[in-house]
Amino acid sequence: MIDEKTLADHNLTREEYDLIVRLIGREPNLTELGIFSVMWSEHCGYKSSKVHLKKFPTKGKYVIQGPGENAGVMDIGDGLAVVFKIESHNHPSYIEPYQGAATGVGGILRDIFTMGARPIAVLDSLRFGPLDNPKNRAIMEGVVSGISGYGNSFGVPTVGGEVYFNDCYSQNPLVNVCCVGLAYRDRLFLARASGAGNAVIYAGAKTGRDGIHGATMASAEFGEDIEHKRPNVQVGDPFKEKLLLEACLEAMAKNLIVGIQDMGAAGLTCSTTEMAAKAGTGMEINLDLVPQREEGMTPYEIMLSESQERMLIVAEPEKVEELKKIFNKWDLDAVVIGRVTDDGRLKVYFHGELVIDIPVKAVVDLCPAYRRPARKPAFVNKISRLRKPEMPSDLNQVFLQLLASPNIADKEWVFRQYDHMVQVNTAVLPGADSAVLRLKGLKKALAMTLDGNALYTFLNPRRGGQIAVAEACRNLACAGAAPIGVTNCLNFGNPEKPEIMWQFREAIEGIAEACRQFEIPVTGGNVSFYNETGGRPIYPTPVLGIIGLIDDINKVPSAGFKAAGESIILLGENREEFGGSEYLRLIFSEEKGQPPALSLAKEKKVQECCRQAIRAGLVRTAHDVSEGGLAVALAECAFRSSRRIGFRVKLNDVIRTDALLFGETQSRIILAVRKKDARKVLNLARKMKVPAKVIGETGGKKMEIWHRGKKIIDLKVELGYQAWKNSIPNYFKIKK
Amino acid sequence: MKFGVVVFPGSNCDYDTFHALQNVMGQETVFLWHKDHDLQQVDCVVLPGGFSYGDYLRSGAIARFSPIMQEVKKFAEDGGLVLGICNGFQILLESGLLPGAMLRNKNLKFLCQYVNIRIENDRTAFTGAGRKGQVLRIPIAHFDGNYYAPPELLEELERNNQILFRYCDEKGNLTGEANVNGSLHHIAGIVNRKGNVMGMMPHPERASEKILGSEDGKIIFQSIINYLEKKKGKKSPGRTVSRPISPLPPLIGTF
Amino acid sequence: MKVRILVTLKESVLDPQGQTVRNALHTLGYHQVRDVRQGKVFEIELEGSSREEAEKIVPEIADRVLANPIIEKFTWEILEA
């Protein structure tokens, strides 16, 4: 008999339990309960988010595979497809930063190659508490080495992403990993256990007691020595994963596979039930045949283990031998553990006994969906009111402080620990607005970016969601790329709180609206709820991963200035906006106001103008204006030029000087063009009704900004550069 | 000329190196599978970068025992050209084909970045297309690239001109800052006494195309081609391969 | 038979990992710590080996595979006969 405590340990409500009993026609045993518990968890079942996720547009001309598979797939022509997805590994990374982050990378890589694609890039979005706290530094150090340790060894370049710091992440860091893979259009694989009679094959690492749903450990079934059986932190083995990749791709190329799914969250449970449910079949497996690393594992443990680097494959019986040969060639185990049936049930045998017998459809498709109550939090109106800050006396000083703010400062300390060049495709190195990968032998190229601004979303979730999409697309536009598809990772607090649900709903609607405006489908993603510690939630943090297509890689501009004496053009307009800015946060310690206004229509035109100018071969440098505003954007162009070329910019907007320099008005892009081309770009902008003007010129060793005839910024490039460059490394200097 | 790129389990720069040799340099290139004993009559063996056997014991420590390495050793003893890049260099050190050992980088972090290296000896099969003192801009990507050798060995390397590359600044100066991984004597690449086995930590295959940011790595490959052409008294047929370049690697290895 | 092999860097070789640990211990106030050397431990189970056999093969394994004699040295002991 299942008691209240066991239910609570399994995070199931009495109503959910009653539904399970109705669905299977009897009381489940403990192992079956464990299966429902993980499959109906928020992580696998999306029970609080489903009703809202439906709001995303999911169709478009490039889409081959939308949400519902391991990853989304886009057609990019030339017989090629891009497979991509983002996943969070927030909680594991807090408990054990290195392995948490490493297995996060491992998991998303498998999601990609299980579909037949070779992972060609990883990007990650990281958020930590402030670096002056040693605990936060230790978490960051562990997470970055974990990503580096796994990705580098596997041989996938980590080409970009973002790193932000805010106190709300001190006890709940965010680790979101996005992987992009490349596949042949006609060689894609789905997680389908089709064809009754086909063999079910287990391949890869052995099963241990890793990451088993901890709450149930107190249950009597586990005997006396509970200590010994505590769930372990999952440990990643990138070497094994690399072999698994090669073996899987080889078996796929030789057409030996009917369907395949990786064993990630909920391991064998999730892969068996989902593959059968999607194909409308059933499955019979014998747990005695599952390769095991530890002795005395129970069916519960084997079914729910989250050991890494494992795959479940369905193959025709006559192809099993060749399949095994391929895995053996790569020094991996592949064993038949069962077969596909046609009765729609998952039947699991253990020591000759039938220990699980449940309808797969009930587990996979009939997880309840909740429309949880949503309520606008009381604080929203309060924090949106903002008194304009006092004008600082020394703007140069403020400028320097902003450049050294870890949110703005150079992230080289992070990305130089990642192999970002392996596979020899990385045409634009990390640090630019978006990463650019060439496709060997082709003129076209891929651009990719991750973006999110949690403070904006905290202040106004709907607009924050919109801005995340707009900015990601703007980043792509700066590489001359047109956005083609979206994946997103939605990091929020506890969805059972109406205030959190409101943030979630608002953000989703904002993202959906922006995606529709940009005509880009959402092909998948991940929801991470319960990001709170001690009742304090993180800021709502949607992270958008967007892929773009570039027509001609030779025209991609650089993120830094290329030469002195070039014209600097600003696309878009400067407005007096302070809300949600890094300026306000850093200098006045205020996380307040309304985030910058956003007109999606205007934004789209600015981006289109930038793209057209790039395609016309007119643009040498392009960089979008975001955190830190115009002054910081210009400085970044100077810092990223190999010779650290300075600039002189003159502005005449009738707005406050500090807003002009550091305000974060949207829909702005800085271009540097050859002088003779400036007119052409301005004409193009005029035709497209995009505000544009020449605001200055590159050159010299100084950063100079004038406002209405007065020099307001006057700083040596080198001085700013050192502040920007050394800020993060200084936190990590080994103290002698 | 015919190049062979060895594939160990965990090699991950195998196709990159193959691509640079075949598609960029226009040379006939084949993969050599670690379990095989057949070097397929190649003129030069390349041990590529990666994490052979996960580098779990020490970088390169296990790969030296693989069947193909027994052949590579014989090939090297017979004077065949062997180039080890990054993990390939580590394997050459572990297998005793080159002297010395690798320690963790001095900052205890994996380092992926462009570095400048200075050609110290241009009279070898691996550097002939460059000139002494020339500074090459080539990326590194490693955790264990901090070259170590006992003092008497270092002295010997210096005396015999076996040091081919040293980490330097963009002007060729041997500054402390430029020696990013802490290698003794700034060593980035060395050759054996006989001059036919070379190991280097920087990745020339990552710096062989303009679109990737540098073409300096081609100097190393071109040197090898020039040397082999001279030795064999015939011109390399050049771009023999007209197959379209595939954006994805082919299947590698045999049963 | 179970043996334990301990591999550490030679004294003449700089051990930055050990130094980092030492520095960390110092910042935590353990000023008594004068030096730290970091190493690796291998526990190996040998099937049906005698002590004499172990004395022959363990140093061989350590020298040939587990340690790199250019930078590392090793010690070993029998844990269970």
JSON list of N, CA, C and O in Angstrom, two decimals, chain A residues 404-427:
[
{"chain": "A", "resi": 404, "resn": "ALA", "atom": "N", "xyz": [34.64, 47.62, -16.20]},
{"chain": "A", "resi": 404, "resn": "ALA", "atom": "CA", "xyz": [35.19, 46.61, -15.30]},
{"chain": "A", "resi": 404, "resn": "ALA", "atom": "C", "xyz": [34.10, 45.80, -14.60]},
{"chain": "A", "resi": 404, "resn": "ALA", "atom": "O", "xyz": [34.40, 44.88, -13.85]},
{"chain": "A", "resi": 405, "resn": "SER", "atom": "N", "xyz": [32.84, 46.14, -14.83]},
{"chain": "A", "resi": 405, "resn": "SER", "atom": "CA", "xyz": [31.78, 45.35, -14.21]},
{"chain": "A", "resi": 405, "resn": "SER", "atom": "C", "xyz": [31.79, 43.95, -14.82]},
{"chain": "A", "resi": 405, "resn": "SER", "atom": "O", "xyz": [31.78, 43.80, -16.04]},
{"chain": "A", "resi": 406, "resn": "PRO", "atom": "N", "xyz": [31.82, 42.91, -13.99]},
{"chain": "A", "resi": 406, "resn": "PRO", "atom": "CA", "xyz": [31.90, 41.55, -14.54]},
{"chain": "A", "resi": 406, "resn": "PRO", "atom": "C", "xyz": [30.81, 41.25, -15.57]},
{"chain": "A", "resi": 406, "resn": "PRO", "atom": "O", "xyz": [31.01, 40.41, -16.44]},
{"chain": "A", "resi": 407, "resn": "ASN", "atom": "N", "xyz": [29.68, 41.92, -15.47]},
{"chain": "A", "resi": 407, "resn": "ASN", "atom": "CA", "xyz": [28.63, 41.68, -16.47]},
{"chain": "A", "resi": 407, "resn": "ASN", "atom": "C", "xyz": [29.04, 42.18, -17.85]},
{"chain": "A", "resi": 407, "resn": "ASN", "atom": "O", "xyz": [28.52, 41.74, -18.86]},
{"chain": "A", "resi": 408, "resn": "ILE", "atom": "N", "xyz": [29.94, 43.16, -17.89]},
{"chain": "A", "resi": 408, "resn": "ILE", "atom": "CA", "xyz": [30.34, 43.75, -19.16]},
{"chain": "A", "resi": 408, "resn": "ILE", "atom": "C", "xyz": [31.77, 43.33, -19.53]},
{"chain": "A", "resi": 408, "resn": "ILE", "atom": "O", "xyz": [32.09, 43.13, -20.71]},
{"chain": "A", "resi": 409, "resn": "ALA", "atom": "N", "xyz": [32.60, 43.16, -18.53]},
{"chain": "A", "resi": 409, "resn": "ALA", "atom": "CA", "xyz": [34.03, 42.91, -18.76]},
{"chain": "A", "resi": 409, "resn": "ALA", "atom": "C", "xyz": [34.28, 41.70, -19.67]},
{"chain": "A", "resi": 409, "resn": "ALA", "atom": "O", "xyz": [33.40, 40.85, -19.86]},
{"chain": "A", "resi": 410, "resn": "ASP", "atom": "N", "xyz": [35.48, 41.66, -20.17]},
{"chain": "A", "resi": 410, "resn": "ASP", "atom": "CA", "xyz": [35.92, 40.58, -21.06]},
{"chain": "A", "resi": 410, "resn": "ASP", "atom": "C", "xyz": [35.72, 39.21, -20.40]},
{"chain": "A", "resi": 410, "resn": "ASP", "atom": "O", "xyz": [36.05, 39.03, -19.24]},
{"chain": "A", "resi": 411, "resn": "LYS", "atom": "N", "xyz": [35.23, 38.26, -21.19]},
{"chain": "A", "resi": 411, "resn": "LYS", "atom": "CA", "xyz": [35.00, 36.91, -20.65]},
{"chain": "A", "resi": 411, "resn": "LYS", "atom": "C", "xyz": [36.08, 35.93, -21.12]},
{"chain": "A", "resi": 411, "resn": "LYS", "atom": "O", "xyz": [35.88, 34.72, -21.10]},
{"chain": "A", "resi": 412, "resn": "GLU", "atom": "N", "xyz": [37.22, 36.45, -21.53]},
{"chain": "A", "resi": 412, "resn": "GLU", "atom": "CA", "xyz": [38.25, 35.54, -22.04]},
{"chain": "A", "resi": 412, "resn": "GLU", "atom": "C", "xyz": [38.68, 34.51, -21.01]},
{"chain": "A", "resi": 412, "resn": "GLU", "atom": "O", "xyz": [39.00, 33.38, -21.35]},
{"chain": "A", "resi": 413, "resn": "TRP", "atom": "N", "xyz": [38.68, 34.92, -19.73]},
{"chain": "A", "resi": 413, "resn": "TRP", "atom": "CA", "xyz": [39.07, 33.98, -18.67]},
{"chain": "A", "resi": 413, "resn": "TRP", "atom": "C", "xyz": [38.24, 32.71, -18.78]},
{"chain": "A", "resi": 413, "resn": "TRP", "atom": "O", "xyz": [38.72, 31.61, -18.52]},
{"chain": "A", "resi": 414, "resn": "VAL", "atom": "N", "xyz": [36.97, 32.89, -19.18]},
{"chain": "A", "resi": 414, "resn": "VAL", "atom": "CA", "xyz": [36.09, 31.73, -19.33]},
{"chain": "A", "resi": 414, "resn": "VAL", "atom": "C", "xyz": [36.38, 31.01, -20.64]},
{"chain": "A", "resi": 414, "resn": "VAL", "atom": "O", "xyz": [36.69, 29.82, -20.65]},
{"chain": "A", "resi": 415, "resn": "PHE", "atom": "N", "xyz": [36.31, 31.72, -21.76]},
{"chain": "A", "resi": 415, "resn": "PHE", "atom": "CA", "xyz": [36.30, 30.98, -23.02]},
{"chain": "A", "resi": 415, "resn": "PHE", "atom": "C", "xyz": [37.68, 30.50, -23.46]},
{"chain": "A", "resi": 415, "resn": "PHE", "atom": "O", "xyz": [37.76, 29.64, -24.33]},
{"chain": "A", "resi": 416, "resn": "ARG", "atom": "N", "xyz": [38.72, 30.97, -22.84]},
{"chain": "A", "resi": 416, "resn": "ARG", "atom": "CA", "xyz": [39.99, 30.38, -23.25]},
{"chain": "A", "resi": 416, "resn": "ARG", "atom": "C", "xyz": [40.23, 29.02, -22.58]},
{"chain": "A", "resi": 416, "resn": "ARG", "atom": "O", "xyz": [41.14, 28.30, -22.93]},
{"chain": "A", "resi": 417, "resn": "GLN", "atom": "N", "xyz": [39.38, 28.69, -21.61]},
{"chain": "A", "resi": 417, "resn": "GLN", "atom": "CA", "xyz": [39.43, 27.33, -21.06]},
{"chain": "A", "resi": 417, "resn": "GLN", "atom": "C", "xyz": [38.66, 26.34, -21.92]},
{"chain": "A", "resi": 417, "resn": "GLN", "atom": "O", "xyz": [38.72, 25.14, -21.72]},
{"chain": "A", "resi": 418, "resn": "TYR", "atom": "N", "xyz": [37.86, 26.86, -22.85]},
{"chain": "A", "resi": 418, "resn": "TYR", "atom": "CA", "xyz": [37.12, 26.00, -23.76]},
{"chain": "A", "resi": 418, "resn": "TYR", "atom": "C", "xyz": [37.90, 25.87, -25.07]},
{"chain": "A", "resi": 418, "resn": "TYR", "atom": "O", "xyz": [38.36, 26.87, -25.61]},
{"chain": "A", "resi": 419, "resn": "ASP", "atom": "N", "xyz": [37.99, 24.65, -25.57]},
{"chain": "A", "resi": 419, "resn": "ASP", "atom": "CA", "xyz": [38.52, 24.53, -26.93]},
{"chain": "A", "resi": 419, "resn": "ASP", "atom": "C", "xyz": [37.45, 25.07, -27.86]},
{"chain": "A", "resi": 419, "resn": "ASP", "atom": "O", "xyz": [36.41, 24.45, -28.06]},
{"chain": "A", "resi": 420, "resn": "HIS", "atom": "N", "xyz": [37.67, 26.25, -28.40]},
{"chain": "A", "resi": 420, "resn": "HIS", "atom": "CA", "xyz": [36.64, 26.83, -29.27]},
{"chain": "A", "resi": 420, "resn": "HIS", "atom": "C", "xyz": [37.00, 26.71, -30.75]},
{"chain": "A", "resi": 420, "resn": "HIS", "atom": "O", "xyz": [36.34, 27.29, -31.60]},
{"chain": "A", "resi": 421, "resn": "MET", "atom": "N", "xyz": [38.08, 25.98, -31.07]},
{"chain": "A", "resi": 421, "resn": "MET", "atom": "CA", "xyz": [38.51, 25.91, -32.47]},
{"chain": "A", "resi": 421, "resn": "MET", "atom": "C", "xyz": [38.51, 24.50, -33.06]},
{"chain": "A", "resi": 421, "resn": "MET", "atom": "O", "xyz": [38.66, 24.35, -34.27]},
{"chain": "A", "resi": 422, "resn": "VAL", "atom": "N", "xyz": [38.40, 23.48, -32.21]},
{"chain": "A", "resi": 422, "resn": "VAL", "atom": "CA", "xyz": [38.45, 22.11, -32.73]},
{"chain": "A", "resi": 422, "resn": "VAL", "atom": "C", "xyz": [37.34, 21.95, -33.79]},
{"chain": "A", "resi": 422, "resn": "VAL", "atom": "O", "xyz": [36.31, 22.62, -33.73]},
{"chain": "A", "resi": 423, "resn": "GLN", "atom": "N", "xyz": [37.61, 21.11, -34.75]},
{"chain": "A", "resi": 423, "resn": "GLN", "atom": "CA", "xyz": [36.76, 20.88, -35.93]},
{"chain": "A", "resi": 423, "resn": "GLN", "atom": "C", "xyz": [37.01, 21.93, -37.03]},
{"chain": "A", "resi": 423, "resn": "GLN", "atom": "O", "xyz": [36.37, 21.90, -38.08]},
{"chain": "A", "resi": 424, "resn": "VAL", "atom": "N", "xyz": [37.90, 22.83, -36.79]},
{"chain": "A", "resi": 424, "resn": "VAL", "atom": "CA", "xyz": [38.31, 23.89, -37.73]},
{"chain": "A", "resi": 424, "resn": "VAL", "atom": "C", "xyz": [37.16, 24.51, -38.53]},
{"chain": "A", "resi": 424, "resn": "VAL", "atom": "O", "xyz": [37.23, 24.62, -39.74]},
{"chain": "A", "resi": 425, "resn": "ASN", "atom": "N", "xyz": [36.13, 24.95, -37.82]},
{"chain": "A", "resi": 425, "resn": "ASN", "atom": "CA", "xyz": [35.05, 25.68, -38.48]},
{"chain": "A", "resi": 425, "resn": "ASN", "atom": "C", "xyz": [34.82, 27.06, -37.90]},
{"chain": "A", "resi": 425, "resn": "ASN", "atom": "O", "xyz": [34.07, 27.85, -38.47]},
{"chain": "A", "resi": 426, "resn": "THR", "atom": "N", "xyz": [35.43, 27.35, -36.77]},
{"chain": "A", "resi": 426, "resn": "THR", "atom": "CA", "xyz": [35.11, 28.59, -36.05]},
{"chain": "A", "resi": 426, "resn": "THR", "atom": "C", "xyz": [35.70, 29.80, -36.77]},
{"chain": "A", "resi": 426, "resn": "THR", "atom": "O", "xyz": [36.90, 30.05, -36.70]},
{"chain": "A", "resi": 427, "resn": "ALA", "atom": "N", "xyz": [34.85, 30.52, -37.45]},
{"chain": "A", "resi": 427, "resn": "ALA", "atom": "CA", "xyz": [35.31, 31.67, -38.24]},
{"chain": "A", "resi": 427, "resn": "ALA", "atom": "C", "xyz": [35.28, 32.95, -37.43]},
{"chain": "A", "resi": 427, "resn": "ALA", "atom": "O", "xyz": [36.02, 33.89, -37.70]}
]
